[in-house]
Amino acid sequence: MNYLPADEEGCHDRQVGFLIRLLITAVALWIATLIVPGIDVSGRSGVANALTLLAVALIFGILNAVLKPIIRVVGCAFYLLTLGLFALVVNALLFLLTGWVADQLDLPFQVDGFWSAFWGAIVVAVAGWLISLVVPDRLEGRD
């Protein structure tokens, strides 16, 4: 039985969904650090690395939420001319920007150049998509 009013229930679902997406992105970033040369997380311990990846996932999410819609509108012609391949460049540049912001915040996360960012963005997108197929975005089956 659910004792939350309808407004609080929707808010709770959004919070859980946000946390799940944050964790999925952090795991995808961790996978990128394992696969892509030039993407490193260098905390002092496993816990420090996990917290760093969570912080970087938050930065990545904020940058994507704020900048990507603006870039899509401004770069619409490039998306059309390249049949969407320009999205790969945009994702790489956003990933590179994420690494720069993390560096400015003294987080031990490094992205060494465009090609590391390019492949890292692809790995994060694919890994995040695969993980999200297995992990639900919200709580299902609650009474």
Coordinates of C-alpha atoms in Angstrom, one line a residue:
M1 CA 0.0 0.0 0.0
N2 CA 1.3 3.4 -0.9
Y3 CA 1.0 6.1 1.8
L4 CA 2.5 9.0 -0.2
P5 CA 0.2 11.7 -1.8
A6 CA 0.3 11.7 -5.6
D7 CA 2.6 14.8 -5.8
E8 CA 5.1 13.3 -3.4
E9 CA 5.0 9.9 -5.2
G10 CA 5.9 11.6 -8.6
C11 CA 8.7 13.6 -6.9
H12 CA 10.1 10.4 -5.3
D13 CA 10.0 8.6 -8.7
R14 CA 11.9 11.5 -10.3
Q15 CA 14.5 11.4 -7.6
V16 CA 15.0 7.7 -7.8
G17 CA 15.2 7.9 -11.6
F18 CA 17.8 10.7 -11.4
L19 CA 19.9 8.6 -9.0
I20 CA 19.7 5.5 -11.2
R21 CA 20.7 7.5 -14.3
L22 CA 23.6 9.1 -12.2
L23 CA 24.8 5.6 -11.2
I24 CA 24.5 4.2 -14.7
T25 CA 26.5 7.1 -16.1
A26 CA 29.2 6.7 -13.4
V27 CA 29.5 2.9 -14.2
A28 CA 29.7 3.8 -17.9
L29 CA 32.5 6.3 -17.2
W30 CA 34.3 3.6 -15.2
I31 CA 34.0 1.3 -18.2
A32 CA 35.5 4.0 -20.4
T33 CA 38.4 4.4 -18.1
L34 CA 39.1 0.7 -18.4
I35 CA 38.7 0.5 -22.2
V36 CA 39.9 3.9 -23.6
P37 CA 43.5 4.9 -23.4
G38 CA 43.8 8.5 -22.3
I39 CA 40.8 8.5 -19.9
D40 CA 41.9 8.0 -16.3
V41 CA 40.5 8.3 -12.9
S42 CA 43.4 8.5 -10.4
G43 CA 42.0 8.7 -6.9
R44 CA 43.9 7.5 -3.8
S45 CA 41.5 4.6 -3.3
G46 CA 38.6 2.7 -4.8
V47 CA 36.2 4.7 -2.8
A48 CA 37.8 8.0 -3.9
N49 CA 37.6 6.8 -7.5
A50 CA 33.9 5.9 -7.1
L51 CA 33.1 9.3 -5.6
T52 CA 35.1 11.0 -8.4
L53 CA 33.2 9.0 -11.0
L54 CA 29.9 10.0 -9.4
A55 CA 30.9 13.7 -9.4
V56 CA 32.1 13.5 -13.0
A57 CA 28.8 11.7 -14.0
L58 CA 26.9 14.7 -12.4
I59 CA 29.1 17.2 -14.3
F60 CA 28.6 15.2 -17.5
G61 CA 24.8 15.2 -17.0
I62 CA 24.6 18.9 -16.2
L63 CA 26.7 19.8 -19.3
N64 CA 24.6 17.6 -21.5
A65 CA 21.3 18.9 -20.1
V66 CA 22.3 22.6 -20.5
L67 CA 24.5 22.7 -23.7
K68 CA 23.3 19.8 -25.9
P69 CA 19.9 21.4 -26.7
I70 CA 21.6 24.7 -27.5
I71 CA 24.2 23.0 -29.8
R72 CA 21.4 21.0 -31.5
V73 CA 19.5 24.2 -32.4
V74 CA 22.6 26.1 -33.5
G75 CA 24.2 23.2 -35.3
C76 CA 21.1 21.9 -37.0
A77 CA 22.5 22.4 -40.4
F78 CA 25.6 20.4 -39.6
Y79 CA 23.5 17.5 -38.2
L80 CA 21.6 17.4 -41.5
L81 CA 24.6 17.8 -43.8
T82 CA 26.5 15.0 -42.0
L83 CA 23.4 12.8 -41.5
G84 CA 23.9 12.9 -37.8
L85 CA 27.6 12.1 -37.7
F86 CA 28.2 15.6 -36.3
A87 CA 26.6 14.3 -33.1
L88 CA 29.7 12.2 -32.5
V89 CA 31.9 15.3 -32.6
V90 CA 29.5 17.2 -30.3
N91 CA 29.5 14.3 -27.8
A92 CA 33.3 14.2 -27.9
L93 CA 33.6 17.9 -27.3
L94 CA 31.1 17.7 -24.4
F95 CA 33.2 14.8 -23.0
L96 CA 36.4 16.8 -23.3
L97 CA 34.7 19.8 -21.6
T98 CA 33.6 17.4 -18.8
G99 CA 37.2 16.4 -18.3
W100 CA 38.3 20.1 -18.3
V101 CA 35.6 21.0 -15.7
A102 CA 36.6 18.1 -13.5
D103 CA 40.2 19.3 -13.7
Q104 CA 39.2 22.8 -12.7
L105 CA 37.4 21.3 -9.7
D106 CA 40.6 19.3 -8.8
L107 CA 38.9 16.0 -9.4
P108 CA 41.3 13.2 -10.4
F109 CA 39.7 12.6 -13.8
Q110 CA 41.6 13.2 -17.0
V111 CA 40.7 13.1 -20.7
D112 CA 43.8 13.4 -22.8
G113 CA 42.8 15.0 -26.1
F114 CA 40.0 14.8 -28.7
W115 CA 40.4 11.2 -29.7
S116 CA 40.2 9.9 -26.2
A117 CA 37.1 12.0 -25.7
F118 CA 35.7 10.8 -29.0
W119 CA 36.0 7.1 -28.1
G120 CA 35.2 7.7 -24.5
A121 CA 31.9 9.4 -25.4
I122 CA 31.0 6.4 -27.7
V123 CA 31.9 3.9 -24.9
V124 CA 29.9 5.9 -22.3
A125 CA 26.9 6.1 -24.6
V126 CA 26.9 2.4 -25.5
A127 CA 27.7 1.2 -22.0
G128 CA 25.0 3.5 -20.6
W129 CA 22.5 2.2 -23.1
L130 CA 23.3 -1.4 -22.4
I131 CA 23.2 -0.9 -18.6
S132 CA 19.9 0.9 -18.9
L133 CA 18.4 -2.1 -20.7
V134 CA 19.0 -4.2 -17.6
V135 CA 18.4 -1.6 -14.9
P136 CA 15.0 0.1 -14.9
D137 CA 14.9 3.9 -14.9
R138 CA 12.2 4.0 -12.2
L139 CA 10.7 1.7 -9.6
E140 CA 8.2 -0.6 -11.2
G141 CA 5.5 -2.7 -9.6
R142 CA 4.9 -0.7 -6.5
D143 CA 1.4 -0.9 -4.9

